[in-house]
Amino acid sequence: MRIFWRPFGFLRRLFKVESCSVTKSESLIPLAWTSLKHSKAPDIFLLDQRKRFSTMPEIERDQRDSELFSPPSDVRGMTTLDRTAFNKTVTIPTLKVRKEIVNKLMRSLKRAALQRPGIKRVIEDPEDEESRLIMLDPYKIFTNDSFEEAELSILKQLNVSPQISKYNLELTYENFKSEEILRAVLPEGQDVTSGFSRVGHIAHLNLRDHQLPFKHLIGQVMIDKNPGITLAVNKINNIDNTYRNFQMEVLYGEENMMTKVRENNYTYEFDFSKVYWNPRLSTEHSRITELLKPGDVLFDVFAGVGPFAIPAAKKNCTVFANDLNPESYKWLLHNCKLNKVDNKVKVFNLDGKDFLQGPVREELMQQLGPLSKERKHSVHIVMNLPAKAIEFLSVFKSLLDGQPRGSELLPIVHCYSFSKDANPAKDVQQQVEAVLGISLDPCSSVHLVRNVAPNKEMLCITFRIPASILYKNQALDLENQEDPPPFKRQRTDKAFSEEKTTIA
Ligand SMILES: C[S@@+](CC[C@H](N)C(=O)[O-])C[C@H]1O[C@@H](n2cnc3c(N)ncnc32)[C@H](O)[C@@H]1O
């Protein structure tokens, strides 16, 4: 919820057979399907009976399939998890065969065999150890007449009787995936939460109002169904506080907010309740890191716990990383040590404006000063505080006024912003231009980072700060010196998300 909630990587198995039992084999012509838990035959069976063993169209099949293999209907409305209430017995047709021909036969019975992830297709026959039972698809095989010609022919060839028997397969809570459990429990027709942000051992959910009565159950199911998750928390406010950390409530599990995550091969430790961390930014962190070359200088104005700073330092860049949150600062220092880059990162605990006017300005005076004529490396300034970063750009106006300028390679800014505009790239560029009082055309590029909410995008605008901004009162002299082309712009506003930014 990849929130744009990470689509639950639920490619794992659907069903696992925990316990199975075989009832006395009996002929099934016509087969009276029953669900042992429910006295009333489910509608799907009535449908089957009406259709008298004909093959169902796919769409109907999917619907019936989900009924047969979904949790019992009486779990609906459950707020305290009772795992035993998920026990359910479904009747599956089986074919008894000699064990030595099972493999050969299975190749020819692909269509007819039961295909449910986690459910064994061949099981032992409790009545005969020389035989095996092949589980068949209850929607395809109703009687021995349901086999196709080719199937009947191979059965005949291998001397197997096409007579089918029924087998009672017991499904338990373990056999259902979390989405199926929650769909069965939550009010019918309402959205089911099927995803979360994973931050180390913590599942971070963002529940909607109608899900709140079930919040503890939801947390418990998330923990049960996701190995390694031991704590489920729910976001209880929008992330609008200064330090961008979430207010959260524990849904289930042991309250331990100290966590450890791996991102792009680096390790970060922090207290998730006190700092900002978003697993959905890993691609963006590596995109920026890839733009950097060894020897470049990186100023990270809103550094958090270090996901830009640490990879950049590992790439042999000189890094100045800053965060106003004392907890972020603490964990940033810790993570620099943890990743063995503490000698390459200077860490600050300042307001972004003071950082830019202090340590950044001082370093820029060196980097761009008279002794820097031959400087080949680039200077990058990352500003990831999307709700506000653009406001901080005004600090660049006249930042180096009166300072001698030796290098033509001016700093490159990567500034993040949100936009709800129909043309978000244009909107962000215009916002930056309004703060700087200049036109950036054609010297900037905008990258779509992610969709944050319906109609709300997070973007990154990249541009080289014009000399006329940094050295405002030297504009006359310096404007005659042409700024190097900052980017080869390859985007159209429409296709901005696919652009590649090339830094000159
Ligand atoms: C959106 S987070 C980004 C953190 C990190 N760069 C990342 O990508 O995960 C913004 C960070 O800016 C910090 N912050 C907020 N206001 C700030 C300010 N005025 N000056 C410096 N840092 C600030 C917050 O504490 C938070 O860690």
Coordinates of C-alpha atoms and ligand atoms in Angstrom, one line a residue:
M1 CA 0.0 0.0 0.0
R2 CA 5.1 -0.8 -2.8
I3 CA 1.9 4.4 0.1
F4 CA 1.7 3.8 -2.6
W5 CA 1.7 0.7 -0.8
R6 CA 4.3 -1.7 -2.0
P7 CA 2.2 -4.4 -3.7
F8 CA 2.8 -7.1 -1.1
G9 CA 5.5 -9.3 -2.6
F10 CA 3.0 -12.0 -2.1
L11 CA 4.2 -14.2 -4.7
R12 CA 4.8 -16.8 -2.0
R13 CA 2.7 -19.8 -1.8
L14 CA -1.1 -19.5 -1.4
F15 CA -1.8 -22.6 0.5
K16 CA 0.2 -25.0 2.5
V17 CA -1.3 -28.3 3.5
E18 CA -1.0 -28.7 7.2
S19 CA -3.2 -31.6 7.8
C20 CA -5.0 -33.7 5.4
S21 CA -7.3 -36.6 6.0
V22 CA -8.8 -39.1 3.6
T23 CA -12.3 -40.3 4.0
K24 CA -13.3 -43.7 2.7
S25 CA -12.9 -43.7 -1.0
E26 CA -16.2 -43.7 -2.8
S27 CA -17.4 -43.5 -6.3
L28 CA -18.5 -40.0 -7.3
I29 CA -21.0 -40.4 -10.1
P30 CA -22.6 -37.9 -9.9
L31 CA -20.4 -36.2 -7.4
A32 CA -22.3 -34.5 -4.6
W33 CA -19.8 -31.8 -3.6
T34 CA -20.0 -30.7 0.0
S35 CA -18.2 -28.4 2.2
L36 CA -18.0 -30.3 5.5
K37 CA -18.0 -27.1 7.5
H38 CA -21.2 -25.8 6.0
S39 CA -24.3 -27.7 5.9
K40 CA -25.5 -25.6 3.0
A41 CA -23.8 -26.4 -0.3
P42 CA -21.9 -23.3 -1.5
D43 CA -23.4 -21.6 -4.5
I44 CA -20.6 -22.8 -6.7
F45 CA -21.7 -26.3 -6.3
L46 CA -25.2 -25.4 -7.2
L47 CA -23.9 -23.8 -10.3
D48 CA -21.9 -26.9 -11.0
Q49 CA -25.0 -29.1 -10.6
R50 CA -27.0 -26.8 -12.9
K51 CA -24.4 -27.0 -15.5
R52 CA -24.1 -30.7 -15.2
F53 CA -20.4 -31.2 -15.4
S54 CA -19.7 -28.9 -18.4
T55 CA -16.5 -26.9 -18.2
M56 CA -17.1 -23.4 -16.8
P57 CA -15.9 -20.3 -18.6
E58 CA -12.7 -18.8 -17.0
I59 CA -14.4 -15.9 -15.4
E60 CA -16.9 -18.0 -13.5
R61 CA -14.2 -20.4 -12.6
D62 CA -12.1 -17.6 -10.9
Q63 CA -15.1 -16.6 -8.9
R64 CA -15.9 -20.1 -7.8
D65 CA -12.3 -20.9 -7.2
S66 CA -12.0 -18.0 -4.8
E67 CA -15.1 -19.3 -2.9
L68 CA -13.9 -22.8 -2.6
F69 CA -10.4 -21.9 -1.5
S70 CA -11.2 -18.8 0.6
P71 CA -11.7 -18.8 4.4
P72 CA -15.1 -19.7 5.9
S73 CA -17.7 -17.0 5.6
D74 CA -18.4 -16.9 9.4
V75 CA -15.0 -15.2 10.1
R76 CA -16.6 -12.0 8.7
G77 CA -16.5 -9.2 11.3
M78 CA -14.0 -11.0 13.6
T79 CA -12.0 -8.4 15.5
T80 CA -10.0 -10.7 17.8
L81 CA -8.0 -13.2 15.8
D82 CA -9.3 -16.8 16.3
R83 CA -7.1 -18.9 14.0
T84 CA -9.2 -22.0 14.5
A85 CA -12.2 -20.3 12.9
F86 CA -10.3 -20.5 9.6
N87 CA -10.4 -24.3 9.6
K88 CA -12.3 -25.6 6.6
T89 CA -12.7 -28.8 4.8
V90 CA -13.0 -28.9 1.0
T91 CA -13.7 -31.9 -1.0
I92 CA -11.2 -32.7 -3.8
P93 CA -11.5 -35.4 -6.4
T94 CA -8.6 -37.8 -6.4
L95 CA -7.3 -40.6 -8.6
K96 CA -5.7 -43.7 -7.1
V97 CA -2.6 -44.8 -9.0
R98 CA 0.4 -47.2 -8.5
K99 CA 3.2 -45.2 -7.0
E100 CA 5.8 -46.2 -9.7
I101 CA 3.8 -44.5 -12.5
V102 CA 3.0 -41.3 -10.7
N103 CA 5.7 -39.2 -12.4
K104 CA 4.9 -40.5 -15.9
L105 CA 1.2 -39.9 -15.4
M106 CA 1.5 -36.4 -13.9
R107 CA 3.1 -35.2 -17.2
S108 CA -0.1 -36.1 -19.0
L109 CA -2.6 -34.9 -16.3
K110 CA -1.4 -31.3 -16.2
R111 CA -4.8 -30.0 -17.1
A112 CA -6.7 -32.2 -14.7
A113 CA -4.4 -32.0 -11.7
L114 CA -5.1 -29.5 -8.9
Q115 CA -2.9 -26.4 -9.2
R116 CA -3.0 -24.6 -5.9
P117 CA 0.3 -23.2 -4.6
G118 CA 1.2 -24.9 -1.4
I119 CA -1.1 -27.9 -1.9
K120 CA 0.6 -31.2 -2.7
R121 CA -0.7 -32.7 -5.9
V122 CA 0.3 -36.2 -5.0
I123 CA -0.3 -37.6 -1.5
E124 CA 0.1 -41.0 0.1
D125 CA -2.8 -43.3 0.1
P126 CA -3.5 -44.2 3.7
E127 CA -5.2 -47.4 2.7
D128 CA -2.5 -48.7 0.4
E129 CA 1.2 -47.9 0.7
E130 CA 1.9 -49.0 -2.9
S131 CA -0.5 -46.4 -4.2
R132 CA -0.7 -42.7 -4.4
L133 CA -3.6 -40.3 -4.7
I134 CA -3.4 -37.6 -7.4
M135 CA -5.4 -34.5 -6.4
L136 CA -7.6 -33.3 -9.2
D137 CA -9.0 -29.9 -10.0
P138 CA -12.6 -29.9 -8.7
Y139 CA -13.6 -27.5 -11.3
K140 CA -12.5 -29.7 -14.2
I141 CA -13.0 -33.2 -12.9
F142 CA -16.4 -34.1 -11.7
T143 CA -16.8 -37.7 -12.8
N144 CA -14.7 -40.2 -14.6
D145 CA -16.3 -38.8 -17.8
S146 CA -14.6 -35.5 -17.2
F147 CA -11.3 -36.7 -18.4
E148 CA -10.4 -35.7 -22.0
E149 CA -9.7 -38.3 -24.7
A150 CA -5.9 -38.0 -24.4
E151 CA -6.1 -38.3 -20.7
L152 CA -8.3 -41.4 -20.8
S153 CA -6.0 -42.9 -23.4
I154 CA -2.9 -42.6 -21.1
L155 CA -4.8 -43.9 -18.2
K156 CA -5.8 -46.9 -20.2
Q157 CA -2.2 -47.4 -21.4
L158 CA -1.0 -47.4 -17.9
N159 CA -3.7 -49.6 -16.7
V160 CA -5.3 -47.0 -14.4
S161 CA -9.0 -47.0 -13.7
P162 CA -10.4 -43.5 -14.3
Q163 CA -12.7 -43.9 -11.3
I164 CA -12.4 -40.9 -9.0
S165 CA -12.7 -40.8 -5.3
K166 CA -13.2 -37.9 -2.9
Y167 CA -10.7 -36.6 -0.5
N168 CA -11.3 -34.2 2.3
L169 CA -8.6 -31.5 2.4
E170 CA -8.4 -29.6 5.6
L171 CA -7.4 -26.0 5.2
T172 CA -6.3 -24.0 8.2
Y173 CA -5.3 -20.4 8.9
E174 CA -1.9 -21.3 7.7
N175 CA -3.2 -22.1 4.2
F176 CA -4.6 -18.6 3.6
K177 CA -2.6 -15.6 2.6
S178 CA -3.1 -12.4 4.5
E179 CA -5.1 -10.7 1.7
E180 CA -7.5 -13.6 1.7
I181 CA -7.8 -13.6 5.5
L182 CA -8.5 -9.9 5.6
R183 CA -10.9 -10.0 2.7
A184 CA -12.9 -12.6 4.6
V185 CA -12.9 -10.7 7.9
L186 CA -13.4 -7.1 6.8
P187 CA -16.7 -5.7 5.7
E188 CA -17.7 -7.0 2.3
G189 CA -17.0 -4.7 -0.6
Q190 CA -14.6 -2.5 1.3
D191 CA -10.9 -2.1 0.6
V192 CA -8.6 -4.6 2.3
T193 CA -5.2 -3.5 3.3
S194 CA -2.8 -5.8 1.7
G195 CA 0.4 -4.0 1.9
F196 CA 2.7 -2.0 4.2
S197 CA 6.1 -0.3 4.2
R198 CA 8.7 -2.6 5.7
V199 CA 11.3 -0.9 7.8
G200 CA 13.5 -3.7 9.2
H201 CA 11.3 -5.8 11.5
I202 CA 8.5 -3.2 11.5
A203 CA 5.5 -3.3 9.2
H204 CA 4.3 0.2 8.8
L205 CA 0.6 0.5 7.8
N206 CA -1.6 3.3 6.9
L207 CA -5.1 2.1 7.7
R208 CA -8.3 3.7 6.5
D209 CA -11.1 4.5 8.9
H210 CA -13.2 1.4 8.0
Q211 CA -10.2 -0.8 8.8
L212 CA -9.6 0.7 12.3
P213 CA -12.0 -1.6 14.2
F214 CA -9.9 -4.5 12.9
K215 CA -6.5 -2.9 13.4
H216 CA -5.2 -5.3 16.0
L217 CA -6.2 -8.3 14.0
I218 CA -4.7 -6.7 10.8
G219 CA -1.4 -6.2 12.7
Q220 CA -1.4 -9.7 14.0
V221 CA -2.1 -11.2 10.5
M222 CA 0.8 -9.1 9.1
I223 CA 3.2 -10.5 11.6
D224 CA 1.9 -14.0 11.2
K225 CA 2.2 -13.9 7.4
N226 CA 5.5 -12.0 6.9
P227 CA 8.6 -13.8 8.3
G228 CA 10.9 -11.3 10.0
I229 CA 8.1 -8.8 10.9
T230 CA 7.7 -8.7 14.6
L231 CA 6.0 -5.4 15.1
A232 CA 3.1 -3.8 13.2
V233 CA 2.4 -0.1 13.6
N234 CA -0.1 2.3 12.1
K235 CA 0.5 5.8 11.0
I236 CA -1.7 8.1 13.0
N237 CA -0.9 11.5 11.5
N238 CA 0.2 13.0 8.3
I239 CA 3.9 13.5 8.1
D240 CA 3.9 17.3 8.6
N241 CA 6.1 17.7 11.7
T242 CA 9.5 19.3 11.3
Y243 CA 11.5 16.2 11.5
R244 CA 9.3 14.2 9.2
N245 CA 9.1 11.2 11.6
F246 CA 5.7 9.5 11.9
Q247 CA 3.4 9.4 14.9
M248 CA 2.4 5.8 15.2
E249 CA 0.5 3.4 17.3
V250 CA 1.4 -0.2 17.9
L251 CA -1.1 -2.6 16.4
Y252 CA 0.5 -5.8 17.4
G253 CA 3.9 -7.1 18.5
E254 CA 6.6 -6.1 20.9
E255 CA 7.2 -2.4 20.9
N256 CA 10.8 -2.0 19.7
M257 CA 11.3 0.9 17.4
M258 CA 15.1 0.4 17.2
T259 CA 15.6 -1.1 13.7
K260 CA 18.2 -2.0 11.1
V261 CA 17.6 -1.8 7.4
R262 CA 19.7 -2.6 4.3
E263 CA 19.4 -0.3 1.3
N264 CA 21.5 -0.5 -1.8
N265 CA 24.0 -2.6 0.1
Y266 CA 24.4 -0.2 3.0
T267 CA 23.2 -0.7 6.5
Y268 CA 21.3 1.9 8.5
E269 CA 20.3 1.7 12.2
F270 CA 17.9 4.1 13.8
D271 CA 14.9 4.5 16.0
F272 CA 12.0 4.6 13.5
S273 CA 9.8 6.5 15.9
K274 CA 12.2 9.4 16.0
V275 CA 13.7 9.9 12.5
Y276 CA 12.6 9.9 8.9
W277 CA 13.0 6.7 6.8
N278 CA 11.2 5.8 3.7
P279 CA 11.9 2.5 1.9
R280 CA 10.3 3.9 -1.2
L281 CA 13.2 6.3 -1.8
S282 CA 15.9 3.6 -2.3
T283 CA 15.8 4.0 -6.1
E284 CA 16.1 7.8 -5.8
H285 CA 19.0 7.4 -3.4
S286 CA 20.9 5.3 -5.9
R287 CA 19.9 7.5 -8.9
I288 CA 21.6 10.5 -7.2
T289 CA 24.6 8.4 -6.1
E290 CA 25.1 7.2 -9.7
L291 CA 25.4 10.8 -10.8
L292 CA 28.4 11.3 -8.5
K293 CA 32.0 10.6 -9.4
P294 CA 34.9 9.9 -7.1
G295 CA 36.3 13.2 -5.9
D296 CA 33.0 15.1 -6.2
V297 CA 31.8 17.1 -3.2
L298 CA 28.3 16.5 -1.9
F299 CA 26.4 18.8 0.5
D300 CA 23.3 17.0 1.8
V301 CA 21.2 19.7 3.5
F302 CA 18.5 17.5 4.9
A303 CA 20.4 14.3 5.3
G304 CA 18.2 12.2 7.6
V305 CA 20.2 9.1 8.8
G306 CA 22.4 9.1 5.7
P307 CA 21.0 7.4 2.6
F308 CA 22.5 9.9 0.2
A309 CA 25.6 10.8 2.3
I310 CA 26.9 7.3 3.0
P311 CA 26.8 5.9 -0.5
A312 CA 28.4 9.1 -1.8
A313 CA 31.2 8.8 0.8
K314 CA 31.7 5.1 -0.2
K315 CA 32.2 6.4 -3.8
N316 CA 35.0 8.5 -2.5
C317 CA 33.2 11.8 -2.5
T318 CA 33.8 14.4 0.1
V319 CA 30.5 14.7 2.0
F320 CA 29.0 17.4 4.2
A321 CA 25.8 16.0 5.7
N322 CA 23.3 17.9 7.9
D323 CA 20.1 17.4 9.7
L324 CA 18.2 19.6 12.2
N325 CA 16.8 16.6 14.1
P326 CA 19.2 15.7 16.9
E327 CA 18.1 12.1 16.6
S328 CA 18.8 12.0 12.9
Y329 CA 22.2 13.6 13.6
K330 CA 23.0 11.0 16.2
W331 CA 22.0 8.1 13.9
L332 CA 23.8 9.7 10.9
L333 CA 27.0 9.8 12.9
H334 CA 26.4 6.2 14.0
N335 CA 25.7 5.0 10.4
C336 CA 28.8 6.7 9.0
K337 CA 30.8 4.6 11.5
L338 CA 28.7 1.5 10.9
N339 CA 29.5 1.8 7.1
K340 CA 33.1 2.9 7.8
V341 CA 32.9 6.3 6.1
D342 CA 33.1 8.4 9.2
N343 CA 36.4 9.9 7.9
K344 CA 34.8 11.1 4.7
V345 CA 31.6 12.7 6.1
K346 CA 31.4 15.9 8.0
V347 CA 28.2 15.8 10.0
F348 CA 26.2 18.9 11.2
N349 CA 23.1 19.4 13.3
L350 CA 21.9 22.8 11.9
D351 CA 19.0 24.4 10.4
G352 CA 19.3 24.0 6.6
K353 CA 19.7 27.7 6.1
D354 CA 22.5 28.0 8.7
F355 CA 24.2 25.0 7.1
L356 CA 24.1 26.6 3.7
Q357 CA 25.2 30.0 4.9
G358 CA 27.9 28.5 7.2
P359 CA 29.8 25.3 6.3
V360 CA 28.5 25.1 2.7
R361 CA 29.4 28.7 1.9
E362 CA 32.9 28.3 3.4
E363 CA 33.5 25.2 1.4
L364 CA 32.2 26.7 -1.8
M365 CA 34.6 29.6 -1.3
Q366 CA 37.4 27.1 -1.5
Q367 CA 35.9 25.0 -4.2
L368 CA 35.0 27.9 -6.5
G369 CA 37.8 30.4 -5.4
P370 CA 40.9 31.5 -7.3
L371 CA 42.8 28.4 -6.5
S372 CA 40.1 26.2 -8.1
K373 CA 40.8 27.0 -11.7
E374 CA 41.8 23.5 -12.6
R375 CA 39.1 21.8 -10.5
K376 CA 37.6 19.0 -12.4
H377 CA 35.2 17.5 -9.9
S378 CA 31.7 18.6 -9.5
V379 CA 29.9 20.0 -6.5
H380 CA 26.4 18.7 -5.8
I381 CA 23.8 20.0 -3.3
V382 CA 21.0 17.6 -2.4
M383 CA 17.9 19.1 -0.8
N384 CA 15.4 16.4 0.1
L385 CA 12.7 18.1 2.1
P386 CA 10.0 18.1 -0.5
A387 CA 7.4 20.2 1.4
K388 CA 9.8 23.1 1.9
A389 CA 13.2 22.7 0.2
I390 CA 12.4 25.2 -2.6
E391 CA 12.0 28.0 0.0
F392 CA 15.6 27.3 1.1
L393 CA 16.9 28.1 -2.4
S394 CA 16.7 31.8 -1.7
V395 CA 19.8 31.3 0.5
F396 CA 21.9 30.9 -2.7
K397 CA 21.1 34.5 -3.8
S398 CA 24.3 36.5 -3.3
L399 CA 25.7 33.6 -1.1
L400 CA 29.2 34.2 -2.6
D401 CA 28.9 37.9 -3.2
G402 CA 32.2 39.7 -3.3
Q403 CA 34.1 36.4 -3.3
P404 CA 36.7 35.9 -6.1
R405 CA 35.6 33.2 -8.5
G406 CA 38.1 30.9 -10.1
S407 CA 36.1 27.9 -11.3
E408 CA 33.5 27.8 -14.0
L409 CA 32.0 24.6 -12.6
L410 CA 29.2 25.9 -10.4
P411 CA 27.3 23.7 -7.9
I412 CA 24.6 21.5 -9.1
V413 CA 21.4 21.5 -7.0
H414 CA 19.0 18.5 -6.7
C415 CA 16.0 20.0 -5.0
Y416 CA 12.9 17.9 -4.2
S417 CA 9.3 19.1 -4.2
F418 CA 5.8 17.9 -4.3
S419 CA 3.3 19.0 -6.9
K420 CA -0.4 18.5 -7.4
D421 CA -0.4 20.4 -10.7
A422 CA -1.6 18.9 -13.9
N423 CA 1.9 19.6 -15.3
P424 CA 4.1 18.8 -12.2
A425 CA 7.4 19.3 -13.9
K426 CA 6.5 22.8 -15.2
D427 CA 5.0 23.6 -11.8
V428 CA 8.2 22.8 -9.9
Q429 CA 10.4 24.6 -12.3
Q430 CA 8.2 27.7 -12.0
Q431 CA 8.3 27.5 -8.2
V432 CA 12.1 27.5 -8.3
E433 CA 12.2 30.3 -10.8
A434 CA 9.9 32.4 -8.6
V435 CA 12.2 32.0 -5.6
L436 CA 15.4 32.6 -7.6
G437 CA 13.9 35.3 -9.8
I438 CA 15.4 33.9 -13.0
S439 CA 14.4 31.6 -15.8
L440 CA 15.9 28.2 -15.7
D441 CA 15.1 27.3 -19.3
P442 CA 16.8 25.3 -20.7
C443 CA 19.1 24.6 -17.9
S444 CA 17.2 22.3 -15.6
S445 CA 15.7 18.9 -15.7
V446 CA 12.9 17.4 -13.6
H447 CA 12.7 13.8 -12.6
L448 CA 9.5 12.2 -11.3
V449 CA 10.5 10.4 -8.1
R450 CA 7.2 8.8 -7.1
N451 CA 3.5 9.2 -6.9
V452 CA 2.8 10.1 -3.2
A453 CA -1.0 10.2 -3.3
P454 CA -3.6 10.4 -6.0
N455 CA -2.7 13.5 -7.9
K456 CA 0.4 14.3 -5.8
E457 CA 3.8 13.7 -7.2
M458 CA 7.3 13.9 -5.6
L459 CA 9.8 15.4 -8.1
C460 CA 13.4 16.3 -8.2
I461 CA 14.6 19.4 -10.1
T462 CA 18.2 19.5 -11.0
F463 CA 20.0 22.6 -12.2
R464 CA 23.3 24.3 -12.0
I465 CA 23.1 27.5 -9.9
P466 CA 23.8 30.4 -12.2
A467 CA 26.7 32.6 -11.4
S468 CA 24.3 35.6 -11.5
I469 CA 22.6 34.1 -8.4
L470 CA 25.6 33.2 -6.3
Y471 CA 27.5 36.3 -7.1
K472 CA 24.7 38.7 -7.5
N473 CA 26.6 42.0 -7.4
Q474 CA 29.3 40.8 -9.7
A475 CA 26.7 40.0 -12.3
L476 CA 28.2 42.4 -14.9
D477 CA 31.6 40.8 -15.0
L478 CA 30.5 37.2 -14.5
E479 CA 27.6 37.2 -16.8
N480 CA 30.0 37.7 -19.7
Q481 CA 31.7 34.5 -18.6
E482 CA 29.4 31.9 -20.0
D483 CA 28.3 29.3 -17.5
P484 CA 29.1 25.8 -18.8
P485 CA 26.1 24.0 -20.2
P486 CA 24.7 22.3 -17.2
F487 CA 22.6 19.6 -18.7
K488 CA 21.7 18.3 -22.0
R489 CA 18.1 18.4 -21.6
Q490 CA 16.4 15.4 -23.0
R491 CA 12.9 15.7 -21.7
T492 CA 9.6 17.0 -22.9
D493 CA 7.4 18.0 -20.0
K494 CA 5.1 15.1 -20.9
A495 CA 7.8 12.5 -20.8
F496 CA 9.7 14.0 -17.9
S497 CA 9.6 10.8 -15.9
E498 CA 11.6 9.0 -18.6
E499 CA 14.2 11.6 -19.0
K500 CA 17.9 11.1 -18.5
T501 CA 19.8 14.0 -17.0
T502 CA 23.3 14.3 -18.3
I503 CA 25.5 16.5 -16.2
A504 CA 28.1 18.3 -18.2
Ligands
LIG1 C1 12.3 14.0 3.9 S1 13.5 13.7 5.1 C2 14.9 13.2 4.0 C3 15.9 12.4 4.8 C4 16.9 11.8 3.8 N1 17.6 12.7 3.0 C5 16.3 10.7 3.0 O1 16.3 10.8 1.8 O2 15.8 9.7 3.6 C6 13.9 15.4 5.5 C7 14.9 15.5 6.6 O3 15.1 17.0 6.8 C8 15.2 17.2 8.2 N2 14.8 18.6 8.4 C9 13.6 19.1 8.5 N3 13.6 20.5 8.6 C10 14.9 20.8 8.5 C11 15.6 22.0 8.5 N4 15.0 23.2 8.6 N5 17.0 22.0 8.4 C12 17.7 20.8 8.3 N6 17.0 19.6 8.3 C13 15.7 19.6 8.4 C14 14.3 16.2 8.9 O4 14.7 16.0 10.2 C15 14.5 15.0 8.0 O5 15.4 14.1 8.4

